[in-house]
PDB file of C-alpha atoms in Angstrom:
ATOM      1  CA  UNK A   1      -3.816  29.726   5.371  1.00 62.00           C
ATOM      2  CA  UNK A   2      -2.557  26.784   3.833  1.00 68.00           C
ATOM      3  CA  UNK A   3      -0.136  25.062   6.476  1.00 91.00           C
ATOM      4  CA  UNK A   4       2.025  22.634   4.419  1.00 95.00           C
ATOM      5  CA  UNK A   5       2.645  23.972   0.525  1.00 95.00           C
ATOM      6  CA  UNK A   6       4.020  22.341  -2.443  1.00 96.00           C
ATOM      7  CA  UNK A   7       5.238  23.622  -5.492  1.00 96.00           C
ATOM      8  CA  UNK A   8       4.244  22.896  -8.176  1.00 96.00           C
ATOM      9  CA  UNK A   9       1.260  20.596  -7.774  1.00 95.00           C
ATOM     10  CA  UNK A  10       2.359  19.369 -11.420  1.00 96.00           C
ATOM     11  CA  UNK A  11       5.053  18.454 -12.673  1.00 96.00           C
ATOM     12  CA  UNK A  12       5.702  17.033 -16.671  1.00 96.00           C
ATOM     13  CA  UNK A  13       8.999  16.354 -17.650  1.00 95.00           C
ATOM     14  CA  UNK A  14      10.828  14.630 -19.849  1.00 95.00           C
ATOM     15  CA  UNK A  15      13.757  11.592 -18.700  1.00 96.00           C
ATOM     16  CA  UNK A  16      16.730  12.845 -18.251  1.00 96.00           C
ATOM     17  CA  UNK A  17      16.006  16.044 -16.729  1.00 96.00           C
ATOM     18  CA  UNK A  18      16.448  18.041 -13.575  1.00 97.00           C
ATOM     19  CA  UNK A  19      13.861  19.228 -11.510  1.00 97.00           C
ATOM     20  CA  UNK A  20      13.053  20.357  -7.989  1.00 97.00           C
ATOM     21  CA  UNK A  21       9.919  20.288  -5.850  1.00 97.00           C
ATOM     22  CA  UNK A  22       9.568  23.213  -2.690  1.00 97.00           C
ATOM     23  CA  UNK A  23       7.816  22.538   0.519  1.00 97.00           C
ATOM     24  CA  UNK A  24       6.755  25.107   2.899  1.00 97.00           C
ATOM     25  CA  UNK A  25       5.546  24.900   6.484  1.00 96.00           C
ATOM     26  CA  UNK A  26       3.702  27.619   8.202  1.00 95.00           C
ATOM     27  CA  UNK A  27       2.848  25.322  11.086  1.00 93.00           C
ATOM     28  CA  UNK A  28       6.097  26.003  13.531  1.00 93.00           C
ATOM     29  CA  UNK A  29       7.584  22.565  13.584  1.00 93.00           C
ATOM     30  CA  UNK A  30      11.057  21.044  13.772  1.00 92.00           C
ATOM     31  CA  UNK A  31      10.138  17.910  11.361  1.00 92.00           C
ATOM     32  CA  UNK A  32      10.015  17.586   7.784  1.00 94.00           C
ATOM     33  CA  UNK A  33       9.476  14.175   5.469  1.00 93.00           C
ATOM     34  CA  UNK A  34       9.104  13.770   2.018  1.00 94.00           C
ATOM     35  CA  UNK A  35       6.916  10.510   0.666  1.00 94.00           C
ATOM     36  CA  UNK A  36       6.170   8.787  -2.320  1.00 94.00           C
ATOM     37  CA  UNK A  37       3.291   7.260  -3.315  1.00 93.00           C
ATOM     38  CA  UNK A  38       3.153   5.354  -6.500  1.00 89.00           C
ATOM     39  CA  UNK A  39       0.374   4.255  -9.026  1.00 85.00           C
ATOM     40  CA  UNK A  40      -0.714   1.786  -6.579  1.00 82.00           C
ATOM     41  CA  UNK A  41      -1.357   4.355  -3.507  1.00 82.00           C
ATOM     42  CA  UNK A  42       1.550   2.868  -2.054  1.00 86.00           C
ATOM     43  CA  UNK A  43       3.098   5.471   0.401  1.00 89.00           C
ATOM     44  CA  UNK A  44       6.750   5.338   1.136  1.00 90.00           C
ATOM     45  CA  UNK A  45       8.962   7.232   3.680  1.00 90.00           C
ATOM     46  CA  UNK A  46      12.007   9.067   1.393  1.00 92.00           C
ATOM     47  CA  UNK A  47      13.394  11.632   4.048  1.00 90.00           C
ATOM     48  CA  UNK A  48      13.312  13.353   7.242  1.00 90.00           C
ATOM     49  CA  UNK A  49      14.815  16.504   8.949  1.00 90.00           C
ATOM     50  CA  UNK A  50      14.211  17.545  12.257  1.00 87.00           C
ATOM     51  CA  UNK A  51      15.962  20.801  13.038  1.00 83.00           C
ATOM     52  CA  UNK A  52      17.795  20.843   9.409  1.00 79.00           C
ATOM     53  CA  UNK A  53      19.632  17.686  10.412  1.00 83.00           C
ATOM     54  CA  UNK A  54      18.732  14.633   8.007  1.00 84.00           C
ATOM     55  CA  UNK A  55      17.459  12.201   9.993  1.00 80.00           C
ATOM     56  CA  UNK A  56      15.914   9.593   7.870  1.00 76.00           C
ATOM     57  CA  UNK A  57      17.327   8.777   4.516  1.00 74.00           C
ATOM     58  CA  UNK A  58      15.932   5.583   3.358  1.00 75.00           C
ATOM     59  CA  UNK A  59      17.276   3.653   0.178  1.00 76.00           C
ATOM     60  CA  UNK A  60      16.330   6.328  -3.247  1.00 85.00           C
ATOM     61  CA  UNK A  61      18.748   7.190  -5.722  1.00 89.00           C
ATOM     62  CA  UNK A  62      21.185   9.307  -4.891  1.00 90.00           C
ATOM     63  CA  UNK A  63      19.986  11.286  -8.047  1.00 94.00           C
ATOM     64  CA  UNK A  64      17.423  12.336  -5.305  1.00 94.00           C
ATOM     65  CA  UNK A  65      18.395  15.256  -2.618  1.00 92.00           C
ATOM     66  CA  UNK A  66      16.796  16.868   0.217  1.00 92.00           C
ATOM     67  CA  UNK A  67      17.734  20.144   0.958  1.00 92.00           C
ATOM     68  CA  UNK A  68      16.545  21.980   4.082  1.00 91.00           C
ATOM     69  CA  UNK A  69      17.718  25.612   4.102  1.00 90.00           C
ATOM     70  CA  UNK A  70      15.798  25.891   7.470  1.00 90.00           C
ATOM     71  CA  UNK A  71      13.323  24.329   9.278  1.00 90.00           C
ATOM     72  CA  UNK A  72      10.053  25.714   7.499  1.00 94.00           C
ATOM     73  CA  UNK A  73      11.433  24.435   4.425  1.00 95.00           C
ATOM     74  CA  UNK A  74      12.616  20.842   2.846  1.00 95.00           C
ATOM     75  CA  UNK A  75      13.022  20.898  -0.513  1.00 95.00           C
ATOM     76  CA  UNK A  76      13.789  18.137  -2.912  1.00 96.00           C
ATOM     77  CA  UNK A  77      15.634  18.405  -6.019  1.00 96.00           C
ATOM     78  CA  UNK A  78      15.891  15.211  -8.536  1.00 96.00           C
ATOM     79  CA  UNK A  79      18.369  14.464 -11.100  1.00 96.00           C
ATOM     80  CA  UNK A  80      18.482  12.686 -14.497  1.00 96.00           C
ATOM     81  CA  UNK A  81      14.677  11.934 -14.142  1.00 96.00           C
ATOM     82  CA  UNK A  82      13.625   8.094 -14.971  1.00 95.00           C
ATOM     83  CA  UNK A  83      10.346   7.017 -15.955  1.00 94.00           C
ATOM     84  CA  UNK A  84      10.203   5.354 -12.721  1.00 93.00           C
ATOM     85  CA  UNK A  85      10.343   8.769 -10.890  1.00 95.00           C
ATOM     86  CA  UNK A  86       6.910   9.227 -12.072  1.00 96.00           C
ATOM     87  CA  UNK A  87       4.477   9.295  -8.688  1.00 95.00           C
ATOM     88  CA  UNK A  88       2.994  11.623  -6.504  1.00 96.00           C
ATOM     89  CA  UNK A  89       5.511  13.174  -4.134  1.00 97.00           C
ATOM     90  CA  UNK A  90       4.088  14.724  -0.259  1.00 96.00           C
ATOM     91  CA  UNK A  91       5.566  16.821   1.668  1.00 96.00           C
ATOM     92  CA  UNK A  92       4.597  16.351   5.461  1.00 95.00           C
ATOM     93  CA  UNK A  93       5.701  18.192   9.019  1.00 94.00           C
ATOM     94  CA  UNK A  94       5.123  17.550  12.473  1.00 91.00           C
ATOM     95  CA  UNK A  95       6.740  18.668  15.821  1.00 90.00           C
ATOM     96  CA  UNK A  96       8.697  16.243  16.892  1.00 86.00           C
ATOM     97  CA  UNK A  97       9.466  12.945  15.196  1.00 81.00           C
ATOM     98  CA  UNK A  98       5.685  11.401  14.303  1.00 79.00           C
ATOM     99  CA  UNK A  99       5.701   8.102  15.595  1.00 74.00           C
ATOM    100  CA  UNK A 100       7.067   9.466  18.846  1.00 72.00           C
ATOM    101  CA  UNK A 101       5.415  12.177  20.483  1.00 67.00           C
ATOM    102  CA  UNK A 102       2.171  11.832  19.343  1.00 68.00           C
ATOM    103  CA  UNK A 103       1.550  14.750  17.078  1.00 74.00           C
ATOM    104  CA  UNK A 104      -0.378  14.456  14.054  1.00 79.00           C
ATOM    105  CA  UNK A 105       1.767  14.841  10.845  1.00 87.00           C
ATOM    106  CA  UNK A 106       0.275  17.094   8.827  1.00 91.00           C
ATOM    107  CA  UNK A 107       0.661  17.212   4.564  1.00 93.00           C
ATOM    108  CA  UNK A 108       0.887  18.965   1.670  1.00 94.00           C
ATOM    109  CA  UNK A 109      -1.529  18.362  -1.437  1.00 93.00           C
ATOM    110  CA  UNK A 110       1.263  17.096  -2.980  1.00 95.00           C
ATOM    111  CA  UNK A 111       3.228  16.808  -6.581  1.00 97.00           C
ATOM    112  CA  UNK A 112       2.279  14.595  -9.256  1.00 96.00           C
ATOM    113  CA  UNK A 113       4.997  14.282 -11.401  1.00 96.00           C
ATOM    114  CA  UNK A 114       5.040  12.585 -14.811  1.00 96.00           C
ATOM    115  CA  UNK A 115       8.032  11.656 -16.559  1.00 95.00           C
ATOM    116  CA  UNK A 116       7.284  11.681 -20.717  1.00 91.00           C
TER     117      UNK A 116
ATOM    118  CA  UNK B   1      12.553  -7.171   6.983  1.00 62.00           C
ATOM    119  CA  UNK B   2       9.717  -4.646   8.759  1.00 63.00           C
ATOM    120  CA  UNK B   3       6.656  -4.869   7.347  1.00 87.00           C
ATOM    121  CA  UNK B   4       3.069  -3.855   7.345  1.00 93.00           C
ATOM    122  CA  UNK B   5      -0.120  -5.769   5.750  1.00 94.00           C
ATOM    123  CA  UNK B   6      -3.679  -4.567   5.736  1.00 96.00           C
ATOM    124  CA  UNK B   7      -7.030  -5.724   4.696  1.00 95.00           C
ATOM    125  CA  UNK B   8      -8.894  -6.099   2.813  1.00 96.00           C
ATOM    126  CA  UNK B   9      -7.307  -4.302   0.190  1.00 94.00           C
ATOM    127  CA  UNK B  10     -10.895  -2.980  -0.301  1.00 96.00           C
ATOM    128  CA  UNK B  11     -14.717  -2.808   0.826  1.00 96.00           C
ATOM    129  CA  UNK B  12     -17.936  -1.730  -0.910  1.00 98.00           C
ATOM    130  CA  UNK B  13     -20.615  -1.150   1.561  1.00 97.00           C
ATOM    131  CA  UNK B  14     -23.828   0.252   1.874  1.00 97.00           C
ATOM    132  CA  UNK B  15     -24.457   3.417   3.644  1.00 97.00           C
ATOM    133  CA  UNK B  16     -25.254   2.357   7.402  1.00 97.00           C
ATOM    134  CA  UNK B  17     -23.140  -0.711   8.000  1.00 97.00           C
ATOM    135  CA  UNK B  18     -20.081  -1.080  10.399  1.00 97.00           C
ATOM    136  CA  UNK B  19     -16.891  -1.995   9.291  1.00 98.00           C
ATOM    137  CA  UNK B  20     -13.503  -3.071  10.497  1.00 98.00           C
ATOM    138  CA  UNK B  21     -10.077  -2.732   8.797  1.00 98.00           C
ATOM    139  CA  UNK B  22      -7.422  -4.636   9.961  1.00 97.00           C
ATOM    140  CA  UNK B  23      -3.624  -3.680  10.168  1.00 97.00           C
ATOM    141  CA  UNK B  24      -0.835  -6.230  11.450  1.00 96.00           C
ATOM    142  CA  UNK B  25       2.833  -5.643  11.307  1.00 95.00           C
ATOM    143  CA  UNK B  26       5.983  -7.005  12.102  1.00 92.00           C
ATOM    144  CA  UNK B  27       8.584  -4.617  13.259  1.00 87.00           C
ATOM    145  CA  UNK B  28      11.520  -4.278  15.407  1.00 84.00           C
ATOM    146  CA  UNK B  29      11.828  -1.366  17.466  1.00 84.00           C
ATOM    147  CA  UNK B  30       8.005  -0.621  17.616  1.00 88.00           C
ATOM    148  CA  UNK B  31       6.854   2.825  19.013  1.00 87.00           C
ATOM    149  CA  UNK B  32       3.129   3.567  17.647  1.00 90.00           C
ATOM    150  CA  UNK B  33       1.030   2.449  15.366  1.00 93.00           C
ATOM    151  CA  UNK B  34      -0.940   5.446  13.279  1.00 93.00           C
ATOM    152  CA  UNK B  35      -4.036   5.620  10.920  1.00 95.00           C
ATOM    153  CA  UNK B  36      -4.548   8.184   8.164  1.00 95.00           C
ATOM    154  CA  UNK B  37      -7.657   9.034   6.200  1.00 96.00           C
ATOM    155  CA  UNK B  38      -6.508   9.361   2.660  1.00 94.00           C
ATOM    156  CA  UNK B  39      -9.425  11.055  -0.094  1.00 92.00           C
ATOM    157  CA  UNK B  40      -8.270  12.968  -3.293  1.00 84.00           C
ATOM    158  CA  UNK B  41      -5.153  14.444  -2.055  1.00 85.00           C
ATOM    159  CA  UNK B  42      -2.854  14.433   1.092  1.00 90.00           C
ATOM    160  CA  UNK B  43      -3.540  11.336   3.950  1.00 92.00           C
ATOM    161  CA  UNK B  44      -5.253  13.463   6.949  1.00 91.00           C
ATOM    162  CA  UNK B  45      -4.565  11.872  10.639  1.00 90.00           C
ATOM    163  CA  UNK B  46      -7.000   9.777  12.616  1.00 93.00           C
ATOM    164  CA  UNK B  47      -5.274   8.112  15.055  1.00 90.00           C
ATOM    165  CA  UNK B  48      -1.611   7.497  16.959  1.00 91.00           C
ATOM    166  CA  UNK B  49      -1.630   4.756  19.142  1.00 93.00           C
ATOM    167  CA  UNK B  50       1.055   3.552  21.950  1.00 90.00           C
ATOM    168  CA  UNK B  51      -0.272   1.087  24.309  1.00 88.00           C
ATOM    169  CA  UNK B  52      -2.075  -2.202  23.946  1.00 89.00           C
ATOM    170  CA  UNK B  53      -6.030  -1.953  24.879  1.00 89.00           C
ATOM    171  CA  UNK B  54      -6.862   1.405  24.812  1.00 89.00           C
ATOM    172  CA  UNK B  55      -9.588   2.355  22.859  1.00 92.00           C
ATOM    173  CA  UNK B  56      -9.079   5.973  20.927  1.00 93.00           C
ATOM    174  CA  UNK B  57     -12.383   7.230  19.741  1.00 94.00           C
ATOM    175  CA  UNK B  58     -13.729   9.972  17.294  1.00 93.00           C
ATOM    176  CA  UNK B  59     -16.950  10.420  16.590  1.00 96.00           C
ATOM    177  CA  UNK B  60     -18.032   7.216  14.737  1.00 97.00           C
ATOM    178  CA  UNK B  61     -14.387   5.827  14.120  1.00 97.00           C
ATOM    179  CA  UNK B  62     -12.685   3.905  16.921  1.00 97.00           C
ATOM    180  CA  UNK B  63      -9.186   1.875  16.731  1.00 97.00           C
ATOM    181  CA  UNK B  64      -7.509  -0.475  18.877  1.00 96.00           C
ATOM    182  CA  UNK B  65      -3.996  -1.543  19.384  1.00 95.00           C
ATOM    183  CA  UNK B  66      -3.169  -5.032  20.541  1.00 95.00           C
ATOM    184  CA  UNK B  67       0.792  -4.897  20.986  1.00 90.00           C
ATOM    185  CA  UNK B  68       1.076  -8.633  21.779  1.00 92.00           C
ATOM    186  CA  UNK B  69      -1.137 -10.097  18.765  1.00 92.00           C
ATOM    187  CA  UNK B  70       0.678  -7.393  16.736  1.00 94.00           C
ATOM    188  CA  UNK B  71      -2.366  -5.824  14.704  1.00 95.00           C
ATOM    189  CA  UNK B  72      -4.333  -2.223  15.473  1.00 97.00           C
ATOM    190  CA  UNK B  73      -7.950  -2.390  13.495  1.00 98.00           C
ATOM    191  CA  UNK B  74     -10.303   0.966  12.681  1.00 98.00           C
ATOM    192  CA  UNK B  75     -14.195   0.672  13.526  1.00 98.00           C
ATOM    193  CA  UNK B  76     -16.204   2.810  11.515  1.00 98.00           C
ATOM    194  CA  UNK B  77     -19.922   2.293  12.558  1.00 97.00           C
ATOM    195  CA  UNK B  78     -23.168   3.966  10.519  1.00 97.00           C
ATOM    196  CA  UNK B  79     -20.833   4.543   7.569  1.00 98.00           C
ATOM    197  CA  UNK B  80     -21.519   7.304   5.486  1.00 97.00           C
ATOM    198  CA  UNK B  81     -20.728   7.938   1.679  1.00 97.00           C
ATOM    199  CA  UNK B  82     -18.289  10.683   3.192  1.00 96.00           C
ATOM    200  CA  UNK B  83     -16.389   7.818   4.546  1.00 97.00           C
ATOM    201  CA  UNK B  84     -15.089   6.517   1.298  1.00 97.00           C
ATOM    202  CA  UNK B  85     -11.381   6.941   1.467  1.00 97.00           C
ATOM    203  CA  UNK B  86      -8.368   4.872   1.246  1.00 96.00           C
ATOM    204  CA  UNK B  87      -7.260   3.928   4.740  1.00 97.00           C
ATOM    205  CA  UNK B  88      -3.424   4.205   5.734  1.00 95.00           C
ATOM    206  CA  UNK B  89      -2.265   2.163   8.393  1.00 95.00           C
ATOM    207  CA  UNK B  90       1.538   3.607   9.452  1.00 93.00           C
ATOM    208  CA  UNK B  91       3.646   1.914  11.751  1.00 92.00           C
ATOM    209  CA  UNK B  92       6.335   3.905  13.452  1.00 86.00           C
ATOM    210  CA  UNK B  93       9.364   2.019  15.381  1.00 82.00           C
ATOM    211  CA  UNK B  94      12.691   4.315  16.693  1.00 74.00           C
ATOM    212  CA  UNK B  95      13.429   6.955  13.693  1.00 72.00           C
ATOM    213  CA  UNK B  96      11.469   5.087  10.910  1.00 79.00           C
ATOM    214  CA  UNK B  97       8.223   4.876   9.079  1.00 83.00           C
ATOM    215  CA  UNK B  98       6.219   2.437   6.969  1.00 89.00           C
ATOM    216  CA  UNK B  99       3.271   2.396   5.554  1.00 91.00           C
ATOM    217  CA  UNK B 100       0.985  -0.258   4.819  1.00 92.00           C
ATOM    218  CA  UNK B 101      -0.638  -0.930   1.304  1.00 89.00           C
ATOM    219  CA  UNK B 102      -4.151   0.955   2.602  1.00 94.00           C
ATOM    220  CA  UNK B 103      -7.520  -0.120   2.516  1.00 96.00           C
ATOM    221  CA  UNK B 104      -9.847   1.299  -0.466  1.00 96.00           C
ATOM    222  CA  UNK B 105     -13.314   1.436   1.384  1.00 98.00           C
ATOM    223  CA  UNK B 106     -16.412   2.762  -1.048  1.00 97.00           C
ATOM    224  CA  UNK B 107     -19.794   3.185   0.546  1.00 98.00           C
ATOM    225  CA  UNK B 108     -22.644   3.195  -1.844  1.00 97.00           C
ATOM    226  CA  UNK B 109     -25.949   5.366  -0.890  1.00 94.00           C
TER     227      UNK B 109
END
């Protein structure tokens, strides 16, 4: 059973467009955070919801928007793609906030999308 | 401006040797300090820690948190090729998150 899903794992595209990548949790928990991580490995904190409620929005483009129809889910929709959109995108969930109650954050295999 | 800095920014070693990644960080609000395991996909979790001087061990990897000096560093003893991973360093102060720039570490046979 695979406990935090991503779809798709690819994602080619060209500029300009819309697109949206789904995250599933299986694992129970209240949290949900989406992450970048660009050609360098260099992991970034986008979002978090705990309970639905966006509690972490750090500074993206407001062409990029979280949407958490309930707690299993976050989903992350993108608009007017840029080359610079073009990374590897993780899902991740965890009870509880991660850095607080010391519960492992668990992730999805992530979404490499490429902008053309 | 919050910030975290590891190294090095990466190790070749040979199978057998101990090594010792280093994470410090300046934030404000500090609440833990956590290490990931990253290999060809998603980072896996090592390690959260809290307090200053307490020693959290797993099997042949061991970190340390020194709250005052403001760095945490990973022990990996009798490395094995199956180590070879980038290592995430995370710091986590009230409702935030930051990751440092990892630590490639390749162990050769």
């Amino acid at each position: 059973d695979t406990a935090v899903s991503q779809t798709p794992k690819y994602l080619v595209t060209q500029m300009g467009n819309d697109k949206s990548i789904k995250c599933e949790q299986n694992l129970g928990h209240d949290t949900m955070y989406w992450y970048k991580q660009d050609s360098k490995k260099f992991l970034k904190i986008m979002f978090s919801y705990n309970n639905k409620e966006l509690i972490i929005n750090e500074t993206v483009p407001n062409r990029f928007s979280p949407k958490s129809p309930d707690k299993a889910h976050l989903n992350l929709h993108i608009n007017s793609l840029e080359l610079g959109d073009s990374a590897v995108y993780f899902c991740a969930s965890s009870q509880g906030w991660v850095g607080g109650s010391n519960q492992p954050q668990h992730f999805g295999d992530g979404t490499r999308l490429s902008i053309l | 401006e919050d910030k975290v800095v590891q190294s090095p920014l990466s190790l070749v070693v040979h199978e057998g040797d101990t090594v010792t990644l280093n994470c410090s960080y300046e934030v404000t609000n500090f609440r833990s300090l956590l290490w990931y395991k990253q290999e060809k996909k998603a980072p896996t979790f090592l390690f959260m820690l809290t307090s200053s001087g307490i020693e959290k061990k797993s099997g042949r990897l061991s970190s340390i948190l020194d709250k005052k000096e403001l760095f945490s560093i990973l022990n990996i003893t009798a490395t094995q090729t199956g180590d070879s991973a980038i290592y995430l360093c995370a710091v986590a102060p009230r409702n935030q998150f930051y990751f440092g720039t990892g630590t490639s570490l390749t162990v050769i046979p």
